[in-house]
Amino acid sequence: RKEVEQDPGPFNVPEGATVAFNCTYSNSASQSFFWYRQDCRKEPKLLMSVYSSGNEDGRFTAQLNRASQYISLLIRDSKLSDSATYLCVVNPRYNFNKFYFGSGTKLNVKP
Amino acid sequence: GAGVSQSPSNKVTEKGKDVELRCDPISGHTALYWYRQSLGQGLEFLIYFQGNSAPDKSGLPSDRFSAERTGGSVSTLTIQRTQQEDSAVYLCATTPGTGNSGANVLTFGAGSRLTVL
């Protein structure tokens, strides 16, 4: 079983829609969680860290569910510029220098 | 530097040649990672450095791949006798390498795109 799993998509949504992605992780000892965004032929860039209590940054909301071992990313009022691949990254408690990547969820926002 | 710098940004080489890819980390970042990303695929971990030592090199695909880091700063990934399947984007990322999970965030360079003909 993979450490981190994501639905590869693509998610095709119209502008203005609300879209949500989930990411499941297998190791309950995971400590830190992140969402990265990767544009086509570019490097991944940090979108947001995910905190235990959940956190929001503008149109983006991240949630952590430790009991069910998943994190989620909610994007409200989607823009064309949100089209990208969203990577889930997990950092275990037992080794803070180890990072596990999901394979990414592709989002296409259409006009 | 202010960001992670990688060079060359693009490299085209012939099968069988050796290539060197360079990564210049964010100043003060002690942890450095190399990843490989083939077209349309996810990130594949290659090797991790803490300072100049490499406690985890489990992702290096073969003995044609090697990496070193000197002065706790610049790292070089070397691929000997390149093969067509080595064609990919090679990404370097660094973190402060501290135990503070809130600060232990990966920052990526723009990558080196390698094409082996």
mmCIF file with all atom_site columns, C-alpha atoms in Angstrom:
data_model
loop_
_atom_site.group_PDB
_atom_site.id
_atom_site.type_symbol
_atom_site.label_atom_id
_atom_site.label_alt_id
_atom_site.label_comp_id
_atom_site.label_asym_id
_atom_site.label_entity_id
_atom_site.label_seq_id
_atom_site.pdbx_PDB_ins_code
_atom_site.Cartn_x
_atom_site.Cartn_y
_atom_site.Cartn_z
_atom_site.occupancy
_atom_site.B_iso_or_equiv
_atom_site.pdbx_formal_charge
_atom_site.auth_seq_id
_atom_site.auth_comp_id
_atom_site.auth_asym_id
_atom_site.auth_atom_id
_atom_site.pdbx_PDB_model_num
ATOM 1   C CA . ARG A 1 1   ? 0.000   0.000  0.000   1.00 0.00 ? 1   ARG A CA 1
ATOM 2   C CA . LYS A 1 2   ? 1.296   3.467  -0.852  1.00 0.00 ? 2   LYS A CA 1
ATOM 3   C CA . GLU A 1 3   ? 2.107   5.849  1.975   1.00 0.00 ? 3   GLU A CA 1
ATOM 4   C CA . VAL A 1 4   ? -0.018  8.579  0.403   1.00 0.00 ? 4   VAL A CA 1
ATOM 5   C CA . GLU A 1 5   ? -2.855  8.140  -2.077  1.00 0.00 ? 5   GLU A CA 1
ATOM 6   C CA . GLN A 1 6   ? -4.717  10.659 -4.153  1.00 0.00 ? 6   GLN A CA 1
ATOM 7   C CA . ASP A 1 7   ? -7.377  10.481 -6.841  1.00 0.00 ? 7   ASP A CA 1
ATOM 8   C CA . PRO A 1 8   ? -5.470  11.448 -10.009 1.00 0.00 ? 8   PRO A CA 1
ATOM 9   C CA . GLY A 1 9   ? -8.533  13.100 -11.558 1.00 0.00 ? 9   GLY A CA 1
ATOM 10  C CA . PRO A 1 10  ? -8.782  15.078 -13.689 1.00 0.00 ? 10  PRO A CA 1
ATOM 11  C CA . PHE A 1 11  ? -11.416 17.155 -11.992 1.00 0.00 ? 11  PHE A CA 1
ATOM 12  C CA . ASN A 1 12  ? -13.029 19.313 -14.660 1.00 0.00 ? 12  ASN A CA 1
ATOM 13  C CA . VAL A 1 13  ? -15.026 22.150 -13.121 1.00 0.00 ? 13  VAL A CA 1
ATOM 14  C CA . PRO A 1 14  ? -16.479 25.461 -14.366 1.00 0.00 ? 14  PRO A CA 1
ATOM 15  C CA . GLU A 1 15  ? -15.210 28.775 -13.145 1.00 0.00 ? 15  GLU A CA 1
ATOM 16  C CA . GLY A 1 16  ? -16.804 29.722 -9.858  1.00 0.00 ? 16  GLY A CA 1
ATOM 17  C CA . ALA A 1 17  ? -17.359 26.149 -8.748  1.00 0.00 ? 17  ALA A CA 1
ATOM 18  C CA . THR A 1 18  ? -16.322 24.705 -5.417  1.00 0.00 ? 18  THR A CA 1
ATOM 19  C CA . VAL A 1 19  ? -14.116 21.639 -5.637  1.00 0.00 ? 19  VAL A CA 1
ATOM 20  C CA . ALA A 1 20  ? -12.619 19.378 -2.986  1.00 0.00 ? 20  ALA A CA 1
ATOM 21  C CA . PHE A 1 21  ? -9.799  16.842 -3.058  1.00 0.00 ? 21  PHE A CA 1
ATOM 22  C CA . ASN A 1 22  ? -8.956  14.217 -0.498  1.00 0.00 ? 22  ASN A CA 1
ATOM 23  C CA . CYS A 1 23  ? -5.680  12.534 0.246   1.00 0.00 ? 23  CYS A CA 1
ATOM 24  C CA . THR A 1 24  ? -5.322  9.458  2.438   1.00 0.00 ? 24  THR A CA 1
ATOM 25  C CA . TYR A 1 25  ? -2.173  8.462  4.301   1.00 0.00 ? 25  TYR A CA 1
ATOM 26  C CA . SER A 1 26  ? -1.316  5.070  5.699   1.00 0.00 ? 26  SER A CA 1
ATOM 27  C CA . ASN A 1 27  ? 0.957   5.836  8.642   1.00 0.00 ? 27  ASN A CA 1
ATOM 28  C CA . SER A 1 28  ? -0.842  7.050  11.747  1.00 0.00 ? 28  SER A CA 1
ATOM 29  C CA . ALA A 1 29  ? 2.482   8.401  13.023  1.00 0.00 ? 29  ALA A CA 1
ATOM 30  C CA . SER A 1 30  ? 2.411   11.119 10.381  1.00 0.00 ? 30  SER A CA 1
ATOM 31  C CA . GLN A 1 31  ? 3.174   14.506 11.835  1.00 0.00 ? 31  GLN A CA 1
ATOM 32  C CA . SER A 1 32  ? 3.015   17.259 9.258   1.00 0.00 ? 32  SER A CA 1
ATOM 33  C CA . PHE A 1 33  ? 0.891   17.661 6.172   1.00 0.00 ? 33  PHE A CA 1
ATOM 34  C CA . PHE A 1 34  ? 1.128   19.951 3.183   1.00 0.00 ? 34  PHE A CA 1
ATOM 35  C CA . TRP A 1 35  ? -0.592  20.758 -0.062  1.00 0.00 ? 35  TRP A CA 1
ATOM 36  C CA . TYR A 1 36  ? 1.639   21.716 -2.980  1.00 0.00 ? 36  TYR A CA 1
ATOM 37  C CA . ARG A 1 37  ? 0.595   23.042 -6.344  1.00 0.00 ? 37  ARG A CA 1
ATOM 38  C CA . GLN A 1 38  ? 2.435   22.088 -9.516  1.00 0.00 ? 38  GLN A CA 1
ATOM 39  C CA . ASP A 1 39  ? 1.803   23.877 -12.786 1.00 0.00 ? 39  ASP A CA 1
ATOM 40  C CA . CYS A 1 40  ? 2.580   22.163 -16.059 1.00 0.00 ? 40  CYS A CA 1
ATOM 41  C CA . ARG A 1 41  ? 6.354   21.869 -16.589 1.00 0.00 ? 41  ARG A CA 1
ATOM 42  C CA . LYS A 1 42  ? 7.069   23.779 -13.376 1.00 0.00 ? 42  LYS A CA 1
ATOM 43  C CA . GLU A 1 43  ? 8.323   22.806 -9.949  1.00 0.00 ? 43  GLU A CA 1
ATOM 44  C CA . PRO A 1 44  ? 5.964   22.098 -7.030  1.00 0.00 ? 44  PRO A CA 1
ATOM 45  C CA . LYS A 1 45  ? 5.260   25.115 -4.838  1.00 0.00 ? 45  LYS A CA 1
ATOM 46  C CA . LEU A 1 46  ? 3.856   25.133 -1.350  1.00 0.00 ? 46  LEU A CA 1
ATOM 47  C CA . LEU A 1 47  ? 0.182   26.040 -1.341  1.00 0.00 ? 47  LEU A CA 1
ATOM 48  C CA . MET A 1 48  ? -0.440  25.595 2.356   1.00 0.00 ? 48  MET A CA 1
ATOM 49  C CA . SER A 1 49  ? 0.495   23.598 5.396   1.00 0.00 ? 49  SER A CA 1
ATOM 50  C CA . VAL A 1 50  ? -2.340  21.693 7.035   1.00 0.00 ? 50  VAL A CA 1
ATOM 51  C CA . TYR A 1 51  ? -2.874  22.237 10.737  1.00 0.00 ? 51  TYR A CA 1
ATOM 52  C CA . SER A 1 52  ? -4.737  19.971 13.141  1.00 0.00 ? 52  SER A CA 1
ATOM 53  C CA . SER A 1 53  ? -7.514  22.485 13.655  1.00 0.00 ? 53  SER A CA 1
ATOM 54  C CA . GLY A 1 54  ? -7.888  23.134 9.938   1.00 0.00 ? 54  GLY A CA 1
ATOM 55  C CA . ASN A 1 55  ? -6.827  26.340 8.252   1.00 0.00 ? 55  ASN A CA 1
ATOM 56  C CA . GLU A 1 56  ? -7.981  28.722 5.593   1.00 0.00 ? 56  GLU A CA 1
ATOM 57  C CA . ASP A 1 57  ? -6.120  30.959 3.187   1.00 0.00 ? 57  ASP A CA 1
ATOM 58  C CA . GLY A 1 58  ? -8.459  33.026 1.072   1.00 0.00 ? 58  GLY A CA 1
ATOM 59  C CA . ARG A 1 59  ? -10.433 30.663 -1.169  1.00 0.00 ? 59  ARG A CA 1
ATOM 60  C CA . PHE A 1 60  ? -8.499  27.626 0.036   1.00 0.00 ? 60  PHE A CA 1
ATOM 61  C CA . THR A 1 61  ? -9.369  25.555 3.102   1.00 0.00 ? 61  THR A CA 1
ATOM 62  C CA . ALA A 1 62  ? -7.373  22.581 4.361   1.00 0.00 ? 62  ALA A CA 1
ATOM 63  C CA . GLN A 1 63  ? -8.638  20.036 6.858   1.00 0.00 ? 63  GLN A CA 1
ATOM 64  C CA . LEU A 1 64  ? -7.000  17.149 8.687   1.00 0.00 ? 64  LEU A CA 1
ATOM 65  C CA . ASN A 1 65  ? -8.913  14.100 9.917   1.00 0.00 ? 65  ASN A CA 1
ATOM 66  C CA . ARG A 1 66  ? -6.521  12.023 12.006  1.00 0.00 ? 66  ARG A CA 1
ATOM 67  C CA . ALA A 1 67  ? -9.104  9.403  12.935  1.00 0.00 ? 67  ALA A CA 1
ATOM 68  C CA . SER A 1 68  ? -9.731  8.531  9.297   1.00 0.00 ? 68  SER A CA 1
ATOM 69  C CA . GLN A 1 69  ? -6.208  9.438  8.191   1.00 0.00 ? 69  GLN A CA 1
ATOM 70  C CA . TYR A 1 70  ? -6.971  11.857 5.435   1.00 0.00 ? 70  TYR A CA 1
ATOM 71  C CA . ILE A 1 71  ? -6.463  15.483 4.580   1.00 0.00 ? 71  ILE A CA 1
ATOM 72  C CA . SER A 1 72  ? -8.607  17.552 2.298   1.00 0.00 ? 72  SER A CA 1
ATOM 73  C CA . LEU A 1 73  ? -8.320  20.698 0.222   1.00 0.00 ? 73  LEU A CA 1
ATOM 74  C CA . LEU A 1 74  ? -11.366 22.782 -0.620  1.00 0.00 ? 74  LEU A CA 1
ATOM 75  C CA . ILE A 1 75  ? -11.198 25.458 -3.300  1.00 0.00 ? 75  ILE A CA 1
ATOM 76  C CA . ARG A 1 76  ? -14.069 27.919 -3.452  1.00 0.00 ? 76  ARG A CA 1
ATOM 77  C CA . ASP A 1 77  ? -14.961 30.174 -6.383  1.00 0.00 ? 77  ASP A CA 1
ATOM 78  C CA . SER A 1 78  ? -12.524 28.395 -8.721  1.00 0.00 ? 78  SER A CA 1
ATOM 79  C CA . LYS A 1 79  ? -10.495 30.540 -11.103 1.00 0.00 ? 79  LYS A CA 1
ATOM 80  C CA . LEU A 1 80  ? -8.970  29.558 -14.423 1.00 0.00 ? 80  LEU A CA 1
ATOM 81  C CA . SER A 1 81  ? -5.598  30.115 -12.794 1.00 0.00 ? 81  SER A CA 1
ATOM 82  C CA . ASP A 1 82  ? -6.316  27.358 -10.253 1.00 0.00 ? 82  ASP A CA 1
ATOM 83  C CA . SER A 1 83  ? -5.817  24.786 -13.012 1.00 0.00 ? 83  SER A CA 1
ATOM 84  C CA . ALA A 1 84  ? -2.842  22.722 -11.877 1.00 0.00 ? 84  ALA A CA 1
ATOM 85  C CA . THR A 1 85  ? -1.898  19.465 -10.225 1.00 0.00 ? 85  THR A CA 1
ATOM 86  C CA . TYR A 1 86  ? -2.291  19.435 -6.441  1.00 0.00 ? 86  TYR A CA 1
ATOM 87  C CA . LEU A 1 87  ? 0.149   17.270 -4.507  1.00 0.00 ? 87  LEU A CA 1
ATOM 88  C CA . CYS A 1 88  ? -0.428  15.968 -1.014  1.00 0.00 ? 88  CYS A CA 1
ATOM 89  C CA . VAL A 1 89  ? 2.739   15.643 1.097   1.00 0.00 ? 89  VAL A CA 1
ATOM 90  C CA . VAL A 1 90  ? 3.077   13.877 4.433   1.00 0.00 ? 90  VAL A CA 1
ATOM 91  C CA . ASN A 1 91  ? 5.965   14.079 6.904   1.00 0.00 ? 91  ASN A CA 1
ATOM 92  C CA . PRO A 1 92  ? 6.202   11.315 9.538   1.00 0.00 ? 92  PRO A CA 1
ATOM 93  C CA . ARG A 1 93  ? 6.714   11.975 13.228  1.00 0.00 ? 93  ARG A CA 1
ATOM 94  C CA . TYR A 1 94  ? 9.472   9.377  13.468  1.00 0.00 ? 94  TYR A CA 1
ATOM 95  C CA . ASN A 1 95  ? 11.578  11.047 10.784  1.00 0.00 ? 95  ASN A CA 1
ATOM 96  C CA . PHE A 1 96  ? 10.962  14.716 10.181  1.00 0.00 ? 96  PHE A CA 1
ATOM 97  C CA . ASN A 1 97  ? 13.341  14.647 7.224   1.00 0.00 ? 97  ASN A CA 1
ATOM 98  C CA . LYS A 1 98  ? 11.275  12.104 5.310   1.00 0.00 ? 98  LYS A CA 1
ATOM 99  C CA . PHE A 1 99  ? 8.534   13.301 2.963   1.00 0.00 ? 99  PHE A CA 1
ATOM 100 C CA . TYR A 1 100 ? 5.958   11.146 1.216   1.00 0.00 ? 100 TYR A CA 1
ATOM 101 C CA . PHE A 1 101 ? 4.280   12.491 -1.896  1.00 0.00 ? 101 PHE A CA 1
ATOM 102 C CA . GLY A 1 102 ? 0.964   11.610 -3.423  1.00 0.00 ? 102 GLY A CA 1
ATOM 103 C CA . SER A 1 103 ? 0.910   11.277 -7.191  1.00 0.00 ? 103 SER A CA 1
ATOM 104 C CA . GLY A 1 104 ? -1.213  14.412 -7.488  1.00 0.00 ? 104 GLY A CA 1
ATOM 105 C CA . THR A 1 105 ? -4.756  15.392 -8.439  1.00 0.00 ? 105 THR A CA 1
ATOM 106 C CA . LYS A 1 106 ? -5.190  17.294 -11.660 1.00 0.00 ? 106 LYS A CA 1
ATOM 107 C CA . LEU A 1 107 ? -7.666  20.171 -11.697 1.00 0.00 ? 107 LEU A CA 1
ATOM 108 C CA . ASN A 1 108 ? -8.942  21.801 -14.878 1.00 0.00 ? 108 ASN A CA 1
ATOM 109 C CA . VAL A 1 109 ? -11.047 24.905 -14.399 1.00 0.00 ? 109 VAL A CA 1
ATOM 110 C CA . LYS A 1 110 ? -13.008 25.716 -17.552 1.00 0.00 ? 110 LYS A CA 1
ATOM 111 C CA . PRO A 1 111 ? -14.474 29.073 -18.592 1.00 0.00 ? 111 PRO A CA 1
ATOM 112 C CA . GLY B 2 1   ? 20.764  32.429 -2.026  1.00 0.00 ? 1   GLY B CA 1
ATOM 113 C CA . ALA B 2 2   ? 17.156  33.462 -1.693  1.00 0.00 ? 2   ALA B CA 1
ATOM 114 C CA . GLY B 2 3   ? 15.858  30.388 -3.479  1.00 0.00 ? 3   GLY B CA 1
ATOM 115 C CA . VAL B 2 4   ? 17.012  26.962 -4.617  1.00 0.00 ? 4   VAL B CA 1
ATOM 116 C CA . SER B 2 5   ? 19.001  27.327 -7.792  1.00 0.00 ? 5   SER B CA 1
ATOM 117 C CA . GLN B 2 6   ? 19.546  24.473 -10.256 1.00 0.00 ? 6   GLN B CA 1
ATOM 118 C CA . SER B 2 7   ? 21.694  24.248 -13.334 1.00 0.00 ? 7   SER B CA 1
ATOM 119 C CA . PRO B 2 8   ? 21.580  23.578 -16.166 1.00 0.00 ? 8   PRO B CA 1
ATOM 120 C CA . SER B 2 9   ? 17.885  24.234 -16.688 1.00 0.00 ? 9   SER B CA 1
ATOM 121 C CA . ASN B 2 10  ? 17.967  22.091 -19.810 1.00 0.00 ? 10  ASN B CA 1
ATOM 122 C CA . LYS B 2 11  ? 20.441  19.466 -20.897 1.00 0.00 ? 11  LYS B CA 1
ATOM 123 C CA . VAL B 2 12  ? 20.368  17.407 -24.058 1.00 0.00 ? 12  VAL B CA 1
ATOM 124 C CA . THR B 2 13  ? 22.917  14.636 -24.244 1.00 0.00 ? 13  THR B CA 1
ATOM 125 C CA . GLU B 2 14  ? 23.671  11.547 -26.227 1.00 0.00 ? 14  GLU B CA 1
ATOM 126 C CA . LYS B 2 15  ? 23.157  8.080  -24.838 1.00 0.00 ? 15  LYS B CA 1
ATOM 127 C CA . GLY B 2 16  ? 26.259  6.885  -23.055 1.00 0.00 ? 16  GLY B CA 1
ATOM 128 C CA . LYS B 2 17  ? 27.546  10.316 -22.023 1.00 0.00 ? 17  LYS B CA 1
ATOM 129 C CA . ASP B 2 18  ? 27.918  11.419 -18.405 1.00 0.00 ? 18  ASP B CA 1
ATOM 130 C CA . VAL B 2 19  ? 26.003  14.401 -17.051 1.00 0.00 ? 19  VAL B CA 1
ATOM 131 C CA . GLU B 2 20  ? 26.282  16.520 -13.922 1.00 0.00 ? 20  GLU B CA 1
ATOM 132 C CA . LEU B 2 21  ? 23.388  18.445 -12.452 1.00 0.00 ? 21  LEU B CA 1
ATOM 133 C CA . ARG B 2 22  ? 23.933  21.075 -9.827  1.00 0.00 ? 22  ARG B CA 1
ATOM 134 C CA . CYS B 2 23  ? 21.831  22.327 -6.942  1.00 0.00 ? 23  CYS B CA 1
ATOM 135 C CA . ASP B 2 24  ? 22.565  25.431 -4.889  1.00 0.00 ? 24  ASP B CA 1
ATOM 136 C CA . PRO B 2 25  ? 20.352  25.401 -1.784  1.00 0.00 ? 25  PRO B CA 1
ATOM 137 C CA . ILE B 2 26  ? 18.790  28.195 0.196   1.00 0.00 ? 26  ILE B CA 1
ATOM 138 C CA . SER B 2 27  ? 21.444  29.611 2.479   1.00 0.00 ? 27  SER B CA 1
ATOM 139 C CA . GLY B 2 28  ? 21.441  27.802 5.824   1.00 0.00 ? 28  GLY B CA 1
ATOM 140 C CA . HIS B 2 29  ? 19.279  24.909 4.696   1.00 0.00 ? 29  HIS B CA 1
ATOM 141 C CA . THR B 2 30  ? 20.997  21.767 5.953   1.00 0.00 ? 30  THR B CA 1
ATOM 142 C CA . ALA B 2 31  ? 18.695  19.185 4.366   1.00 0.00 ? 31  ALA B CA 1
ATOM 143 C CA . LEU B 2 32  ? 18.799  18.677 0.602   1.00 0.00 ? 32  LEU B CA 1
ATOM 144 C CA . TYR B 2 33  ? 16.797  16.273 -1.553  1.00 0.00 ? 33  TYR B CA 1
ATOM 145 C CA . TRP B 2 34  ? 16.950  15.098 -5.143  1.00 0.00 ? 34  TRP B CA 1
ATOM 146 C CA . TYR B 2 35  ? 13.809  13.911 -6.912  1.00 0.00 ? 35  TYR B CA 1
ATOM 147 C CA . ARG B 2 36  ? 13.116  12.761 -10.432 1.00 0.00 ? 36  ARG B CA 1
ATOM 148 C CA . GLN B 2 37  ? 9.902   13.391 -12.332 1.00 0.00 ? 37  GLN B CA 1
ATOM 149 C CA . SER B 2 38  ? 9.234   11.712 -15.634 1.00 0.00 ? 38  SER B CA 1
ATOM 150 C CA . LEU B 2 39  ? 6.676   13.242 -17.986 1.00 0.00 ? 39  LEU B CA 1
ATOM 151 C CA . GLY B 2 40  ? 3.196   13.003 -16.545 1.00 0.00 ? 40  GLY B CA 1
ATOM 152 C CA . GLN B 2 41  ? 4.392   11.085 -13.484 1.00 0.00 ? 41  GLN B CA 1
ATOM 153 C CA . GLY B 2 42  ? 4.736   11.783 -9.782  1.00 0.00 ? 42  GLY B CA 1
ATOM 154 C CA . LEU B 2 43  ? 7.897   12.662 -7.906  1.00 0.00 ? 43  LEU B CA 1
ATOM 155 C CA . GLU B 2 44  ? 10.401  9.845  -7.371  1.00 0.00 ? 44  GLU B CA 1
ATOM 156 C CA . PHE B 2 45  ? 12.748  10.269 -4.385  1.00 0.00 ? 45  PHE B CA 1
ATOM 157 C CA . LEU B 2 46  ? 16.422  9.727  -5.206  1.00 0.00 ? 46  LEU B CA 1
ATOM 158 C CA . ILE B 2 47  ? 18.604  10.812 -2.291  1.00 0.00 ? 47  ILE B CA 1
ATOM 159 C CA . TYR B 2 48  ? 18.622  12.970 0.829   1.00 0.00 ? 48  TYR B CA 1
ATOM 160 C CA . PHE B 2 49  ? 21.537  14.852 2.385   1.00 0.00 ? 49  PHE B CA 1
ATOM 161 C CA . GLN B 2 50  ? 21.842  16.153 5.907   1.00 0.00 ? 50  GLN B CA 1
ATOM 162 C CA . GLY B 2 51  ? 24.864  18.400 5.780   1.00 0.00 ? 51  GLY B CA 1
ATOM 163 C CA . ASN B 2 52  ? 27.445  16.583 3.675   1.00 0.00 ? 52  ASN B CA 1
ATOM 164 C CA . SER B 2 53  ? 26.311  13.067 4.514   1.00 0.00 ? 53  SER B CA 1
ATOM 165 C CA . ALA B 2 54  ? 23.615  11.071 2.761   1.00 0.00 ? 54  ALA B CA 1
ATOM 166 C CA . PRO B 2 55  ? 21.679  9.042  5.332   1.00 0.00 ? 55  PRO B CA 1
ATOM 167 C CA . ASP B 2 56  ? 19.155  7.942  2.718   1.00 0.00 ? 56  ASP B CA 1
ATOM 168 C CA . LYS B 2 57  ? 20.208  7.108  -0.817  1.00 0.00 ? 57  LYS B CA 1
ATOM 169 C CA . SER B 2 58  ? 17.628  4.363  -1.217  1.00 0.00 ? 58  SER B CA 1
ATOM 170 C CA . GLY B 2 59  ? 16.020  5.960  -4.257  1.00 0.00 ? 59  GLY B CA 1
ATOM 171 C CA . LEU B 2 60  ? 19.041  5.982  -6.548  1.00 0.00 ? 60  LEU B CA 1
ATOM 172 C CA . PRO B 2 61  ? 17.908  3.722  -9.402  1.00 0.00 ? 61  PRO B CA 1
ATOM 173 C CA . SER B 2 62  ? 21.279  2.198  -10.274 1.00 0.00 ? 62  SER B CA 1
ATOM 174 C CA . ASP B 2 63  ? 24.989  2.520  -9.656  1.00 0.00 ? 63  ASP B CA 1
ATOM 175 C CA . ARG B 2 64  ? 25.162  4.881  -12.621 1.00 0.00 ? 64  ARG B CA 1
ATOM 176 C CA . PHE B 2 65  ? 23.653  7.507  -10.337 1.00 0.00 ? 65  PHE B CA 1
ATOM 177 C CA . SER B 2 66  ? 25.673  9.211  -7.626  1.00 0.00 ? 66  SER B CA 1
ATOM 178 C CA . ALA B 2 67  ? 25.485  12.453 -5.705  1.00 0.00 ? 67  ALA B CA 1
ATOM 179 C CA . GLU B 2 68  ? 27.668  14.430 -3.409  1.00 0.00 ? 68  GLU B CA 1
ATOM 180 C CA . ARG B 2 69  ? 27.402  17.547 -1.347  1.00 0.00 ? 69  ARG B CA 1
ATOM 181 C CA . THR B 2 70  ? 30.324  19.667 -0.246  1.00 0.00 ? 70  THR B CA 1
ATOM 182 C CA . GLY B 2 71  ? 30.595  22.321 2.433   1.00 0.00 ? 71  GLY B CA 1
ATOM 183 C CA . GLY B 2 72  ? 27.048  21.583 3.471   1.00 0.00 ? 72  GLY B CA 1
ATOM 184 C CA . SER B 2 73  ? 25.942  23.628 0.491   1.00 0.00 ? 73  SER B CA 1
ATOM 185 C CA . VAL B 2 74  ? 26.100  22.836 -3.227  1.00 0.00 ? 74  VAL B CA 1
ATOM 186 C CA . SER B 2 75  ? 25.136  19.344 -4.363  1.00 0.00 ? 75  SER B CA 1
ATOM 187 C CA . THR B 2 76  ? 25.928  17.601 -7.624  1.00 0.00 ? 76  THR B CA 1
ATOM 188 C CA . LEU B 2 77  ? 23.959  14.684 -9.057  1.00 0.00 ? 77  LEU B CA 1
ATOM 189 C CA . THR B 2 78  ? 25.975  12.687 -11.581 1.00 0.00 ? 78  THR B CA 1
ATOM 190 C CA . ILE B 2 79  ? 24.540  10.230 -14.056 1.00 0.00 ? 79  ILE B CA 1
ATOM 191 C CA . GLN B 2 80  ? 27.098  8.084  -15.836 1.00 0.00 ? 80  GLN B CA 1
ATOM 192 C CA . ARG B 2 81  ? 26.559  6.388  -19.171 1.00 0.00 ? 81  ARG B CA 1
ATOM 193 C CA . THR B 2 82  ? 23.147  7.976  -19.610 1.00 0.00 ? 82  THR B CA 1
ATOM 194 C CA . GLN B 2 83  ? 20.277  5.948  -21.010 1.00 0.00 ? 83  GLN B CA 1
ATOM 195 C CA . GLN B 2 84  ? 17.107  7.134  -22.699 1.00 0.00 ? 84  GLN B CA 1
ATOM 196 C CA . GLU B 2 85  ? 15.053  6.133  -19.659 1.00 0.00 ? 85  GLU B CA 1
ATOM 197 C CA . ASP B 2 86  ? 17.030  8.683  -17.631 1.00 0.00 ? 86  ASP B CA 1
ATOM 198 C CA . SER B 2 87  ? 15.197  11.447 -19.500 1.00 0.00 ? 87  SER B CA 1
ATOM 199 C CA . ALA B 2 88  ? 13.211  13.361 -16.886 1.00 0.00 ? 88  ALA B CA 1
ATOM 200 C CA . VAL B 2 89  ? 13.156  16.525 -14.843 1.00 0.00 ? 89  VAL B CA 1
ATOM 201 C CA . TYR B 2 90  ? 15.523  16.333 -11.889 1.00 0.00 ? 90  TYR B CA 1
ATOM 202 C CA . LEU B 2 91  ? 14.287  18.455 -9.004  1.00 0.00 ? 91  LEU B CA 1
ATOM 203 C CA . CYS B 2 92  ? 16.249  19.571 -5.991  1.00 0.00 ? 92  CYS B CA 1
ATOM 204 C CA . ALA B 2 93  ? 14.526  20.661 -2.785  1.00 0.00 ? 93  ALA B CA 1
ATOM 205 C CA . THR B 2 94  ? 15.817  21.892 0.546   1.00 0.00 ? 94  THR B CA 1
ATOM 206 C CA . THR B 2 95  ? 14.529  22.430 4.073   1.00 0.00 ? 95  THR B CA 1
ATOM 207 C CA . PRO B 2 96  ? 16.025  24.018 7.176   1.00 0.00 ? 96  PRO B CA 1
ATOM 208 C CA . GLY B 2 97  ? 16.422  20.443 8.466   1.00 0.00 ? 97  GLY B CA 1
ATOM 209 C CA . THR B 2 98  ? 15.235  21.278 11.951  1.00 0.00 ? 98  THR B CA 1
ATOM 210 C CA . GLY B 2 99  ? 12.954  19.288 14.209  1.00 0.00 ? 99  GLY B CA 1
ATOM 211 C CA . ASN B 2 100 ? 10.421  22.097 14.165  1.00 0.00 ? 100 ASN B CA 1
ATOM 212 C CA . SER B 2 101 ? 7.760   20.530 11.993  1.00 0.00 ? 101 SER B CA 1
ATOM 213 C CA . GLY B 2 102 ? 6.147   23.873 11.293  1.00 0.00 ? 102 GLY B CA 1
ATOM 214 C CA . ALA B 2 103 ? 9.332   25.156 9.686   1.00 0.00 ? 103 ALA B CA 1
ATOM 215 C CA . ASN B 2 104 ? 10.329  21.950 7.934   1.00 0.00 ? 104 ASN B CA 1
ATOM 216 C CA . VAL B 2 105 ? 8.875   22.853 4.552   1.00 0.00 ? 105 VAL B CA 1
ATOM 217 C CA . LEU B 2 106 ? 10.350  21.723 1.244   1.00 0.00 ? 106 LEU B CA 1
ATOM 218 C CA . THR B 2 107 ? 11.299  24.451 -1.214  1.00 0.00 ? 107 THR B CA 1
ATOM 219 C CA . PHE B 2 108 ? 11.992  23.275 -4.744  1.00 0.00 ? 108 PHE B CA 1
ATOM 220 C CA . GLY B 2 109 ? 14.301  24.540 -7.419  1.00 0.00 ? 109 GLY B CA 1
ATOM 221 C CA . ALA B 2 110 ? 13.020  24.978 -10.963 1.00 0.00 ? 110 ALA B CA 1
ATOM 222 C CA . GLY B 2 111 ? 14.572  21.668 -11.998 1.00 0.00 ? 111 GLY B CA 1
ATOM 223 C CA . SER B 2 112 ? 16.969  20.429 -14.634 1.00 0.00 ? 112 SER B CA 1
ATOM 224 C CA . ARG B 2 113 ? 15.276  18.914 -17.661 1.00 0.00 ? 113 ARG B CA 1
ATOM 225 C CA . LEU B 2 114 ? 17.406  16.105 -19.035 1.00 0.00 ? 114 LEU B CA 1
ATOM 226 C CA . THR B 2 115 ? 16.853  14.653 -22.494 1.00 0.00 ? 115 THR B CA 1
ATOM 227 C CA . VAL B 2 116 ? 18.906  11.658 -23.542 1.00 0.00 ? 116 VAL B CA 1
ATOM 228 C CA . LEU B 2 117 ? 18.873  11.036 -27.282 1.00 0.00 ? 117 LEU B CA 1
#
